[in-house]
PDB file of C-alpha atoms in Angstrom:
ATOM      1  CA  SER A   1     -24.019 164.920 197.965  1.00 92.00           C
ATOM      2  CA  TYR A   2     -23.694 161.290 198.990  1.00 92.00           C
ATOM      3  CA  LYS A   3     -20.910 159.451 200.772  1.00 92.00           C
ATOM      4  CA  LEU A   4     -20.378 155.988 199.308  1.00 88.00           C
ATOM      5  CA  ASN A   5     -19.013 152.895 200.997  1.00 89.00           C
ATOM      6  CA  LEU A   6     -16.209 152.154 198.502  1.00 85.00           C
ATOM      7  CA  PRO A   7     -14.386 148.801 198.220  1.00 81.00           C
ATOM      8  CA  VAL A   8     -11.125 148.548 200.152  1.00 81.00           C
ATOM      9  CA  GLY A   9      -9.049 148.629 196.959  1.00 75.00           C
ATOM     10  CA  LEU A  10     -10.505 151.975 195.948  1.00 76.00           C
ATOM     11  CA  ARG A  11     -10.111 153.451 199.432  1.00 79.00           C
ATOM     12  CA  LYS A  12      -6.427 152.433 199.433  1.00 77.00           C
ATOM     13  CA  ARG A  13      -6.026 154.384 196.191  1.00 72.00           C
ATOM     14  CA  SER A  14      -7.431 157.482 197.928  1.00 78.00           C
ATOM     15  CA  ILE A  15     -10.490 157.641 195.688  1.00 81.00           C
ATOM     16  CA  HIS A  16     -12.745 160.368 197.066  1.00 87.00           C
ATOM     17  CA  ASP A  17     -15.903 158.842 198.537  1.00 89.00           C
ATOM     18  CA  VAL A  18     -18.295 161.835 198.335  1.00 92.00           C
ATOM     19  CA  PHE A  19     -20.184 162.477 195.075  1.00 90.00           C
ATOM     20  CA  HIS A  20     -22.903 164.925 194.017  1.00 93.00           C
ATOM     21  CA  ALA A  21     -26.247 163.241 193.359  1.00 91.00           C
ATOM     22  CA  SER A  22     -26.138 164.220 189.670  1.00 92.00           C
ATOM     23  CA  LEU A  23     -23.044 162.023 189.191  1.00 89.00           C
ATOM     24  CA  LEU A  24     -24.563 158.858 190.648  1.00 88.00           C
ATOM     25  CA  ARG A  25     -26.223 156.102 188.609  1.00 87.00           C
ATOM     26  CA  VAL A  26     -27.647 152.683 189.396  1.00 88.00           C
ATOM     27  CA  HIS A  27     -24.786 150.146 189.436  1.00 79.00           C
ATOM     28  CA  GLU A  28     -24.664 147.798 186.455  1.00 80.00           C
ATOM     29  CA  PRO A  29     -22.054 145.020 186.684  1.00 79.00           C
ATOM     30  CA  ASN A  30     -19.391 145.000 183.988  1.00 77.00           C
ATOM     31  CA  ASP A  31     -19.993 142.747 180.989  1.00 80.00           C
ATOM     32  CA  ASP A  32     -16.461 141.406 180.459  1.00 75.00           C
ATOM     33  CA  ARG A  33     -17.364 140.282 176.918  1.00 80.00           C
ATOM     34  CA  LEU A  34     -18.152 143.868 175.878  1.00 80.00           C
ATOM     35  CA  PHE A  35     -15.587 145.679 178.027  1.00 75.00           C
ATOM     36  CA  PRO A  36     -12.738 143.292 178.930  1.00 72.00           C
ATOM     37  CA  GLY A  37     -10.060 144.249 181.419  1.00 68.00           C
ATOM     38  CA  ARG A  38     -12.187 146.413 183.682  1.00 67.00           C
ATOM     39  CA  LEU A  39     -12.188 144.179 186.739  1.00 66.00           C
ATOM     40  CA  GLU A  40     -10.527 145.657 189.816  1.00 61.00           C
ATOM     41  CA  ASN A  41      -7.729 143.048 189.822  1.00 60.00           C
ATOM     42  CA  GLN A  42      -6.901 143.855 186.161  1.00 59.00           C
ATOM     43  CA  VAL A  43      -6.382 147.575 186.665  1.00 56.00           C
ATOM     44  CA  PHE A  44      -3.013 149.163 187.369  1.00 52.00           C
ATOM     45  CA  ASP A  45      -2.322 149.329 191.119  1.00 53.00           C
ATOM     46  CA  LEU A  46      -1.467 152.941 191.954  1.00 51.00           C
ATOM     47  CA  GLU A  47       0.093 152.034 195.270  1.00 53.00           C
ATOM     48  CA  ASP A  48       2.510 149.365 194.091  1.00 51.00           C
ATOM     49  CA  PRO A  49       5.614 149.926 196.240  1.00 50.00           C
ATOM     50  CA  GLU A  50       7.965 148.651 193.528  1.00 53.00           C
ATOM     51  CA  ASN A  51       6.421 150.835 190.802  1.00 47.00           C
ATOM     52  CA  GLU A  52       5.528 147.660 188.899  1.00 50.00           C
ATOM     53  CA  TRP A  53       3.425 147.981 185.777  1.00 54.00           C
ATOM     54  CA  ALA A  54       0.298 145.976 185.077  1.00 80.00           C
ATOM     55  CA  ILE A  55       2.170 143.521 182.839  1.00 85.00           C
ATOM     56  CA  ASP A  56       1.234 139.894 183.342  1.00 87.00           C
ATOM     57  CA  LYS A  57       4.195 138.488 181.396  1.00 90.00           C
ATOM     58  CA  PHE A  58       6.358 138.903 178.323  1.00 93.00           C
ATOM     59  CA  ILE A  59       5.754 136.470 175.480  1.00 92.00           C
ATOM     60  CA  GLY A  60       8.403 137.430 172.943  1.00 92.00           C
ATOM     61  CA  HIS A  61      11.044 139.901 171.856  1.00 93.00           C
ATOM     62  CA  GLN A  62      12.761 141.321 168.772  1.00 92.00           C
ATOM     63  CA  GLY A  63      16.045 143.084 168.263  1.00 90.00           C
ATOM     64  CA  SER A  64      19.127 143.197 170.447  1.00 87.00           C
ATOM     65  CA  GLY A  65      20.881 145.468 172.887  1.00 86.00           C
ATOM     66  CA  ASP A  66      19.251 148.792 173.708  1.00 87.00           C
ATOM     67  CA  SER A  67      16.970 148.532 170.666  1.00 89.00           C
ATOM     68  CA  THR A  68      15.252 145.362 171.921  1.00 91.00           C
ATOM     69  CA  ILE A  69      11.453 145.473 172.095  1.00 93.00           C
ATOM     70  CA  PHE A  70       9.329 143.035 174.081  1.00 93.00           C
ATOM     71  CA  GLU A  71       5.823 141.743 173.438  1.00 93.00           C
ATOM     72  CA  ALA A  72       3.929 142.306 176.681  1.00 91.00           C
ATOM     73  CA  LEU A  73       0.756 140.523 177.730  1.00 90.00           C
ATOM     74  CA  TRP A  74      -0.999 142.985 180.046  1.00 86.00           C
ATOM     75  CA  LYS A  75      -3.275 141.941 182.894  1.00 80.00           C
ATOM     76  CA  SER A  76      -6.116 143.515 180.891  1.00 74.00           C
ATOM     77  CA  GLY A  77      -5.521 140.906 178.146  1.00 79.00           C
ATOM     78  CA  ASP A  78      -4.025 143.377 175.648  1.00 82.00           C
ATOM     79  CA  ARG A  79      -0.752 142.670 173.835  1.00 87.00           C
ATOM     80  CA  THR A  80       1.652 145.467 172.895  1.00 90.00           C
ATOM     81  CA  TRP A  81       5.298 145.905 171.976  1.00 92.00           C
ATOM     82  CA  VAL A  82       7.303 147.963 174.480  1.00 91.00           C
ATOM     83  CA  PRO A  83      10.932 149.137 174.380  1.00 92.00           C
ATOM     84  CA  LEU A  84      13.493 147.791 176.828  1.00 91.00           C
ATOM     85  CA  ALA A  85      14.012 151.208 178.440  1.00 88.00           C
ATOM     86  CA  SER A  86      10.328 151.325 179.467  1.00 86.00           C
ATOM     87  CA  VAL A  87      10.243 147.925 181.186  1.00 87.00           C
ATOM     88  CA  ALA A  88      13.818 147.304 182.327  1.00 87.00           C
ATOM     89  CA  HIS A  89      12.841 147.647 186.000  1.00 86.00           C
ATOM     90  CA  THR A  90       9.945 145.143 186.007  1.00 86.00           C
ATOM     91  CA  ASP A  91       9.841 141.751 187.679  1.00 87.00           C
ATOM     92  CA  ALA A  92       8.054 140.415 184.593  1.00 88.00           C
ATOM     93  CA  LEU A  93      11.123 141.173 182.463  1.00 91.00           C
ATOM     94  CA  ARG A  94      13.438 139.525 184.990  1.00 91.00           C
ATOM     95  CA  ALA A  95      11.228 136.421 184.934  1.00 91.00           C
ATOM     96  CA  TYR A  96      11.181 136.385 181.106  1.00 92.00           C
ATOM     97  CA  LEU A  97      14.954 136.710 180.828  1.00 90.00           C
ATOM     98  CA  GLU A  98      15.489 134.038 183.488  1.00 91.00           C
ATOM     99  CA  ALA A  99      13.155 131.637 181.629  1.00 91.00           C
ATOM    100  CA  ALA A 100      15.097 132.374 178.420  1.00 86.00           C
ATOM    101  CA  GLY A 101      18.373 131.541 180.170  1.00 86.00           C
ATOM    102  CA  VAL A 102      19.749 135.082 179.921  1.00 80.00           C
TER     103      VAL A 102
END
């Protein structure tokens, strides 16, 4: 087994730092063109004190009331539609609604 010197961000997430030799490989940097969204700053932060999701911003919405869905631009670069109930607590939604004058 080997003990690795992990980056601070991974240590804060309580990632175990001891691995069996059979699990270790030579490090190859990520090719963001082939595998986008895998940089450390694009991954969901497990220790976010406000339980904030990895949503960069909202770029649109459809519907009204409790059936409203929002188009989310994630920090990974993906775009998905999410229901209001799933994102009602996020700062990104508050910022979107404030920009829309709601």
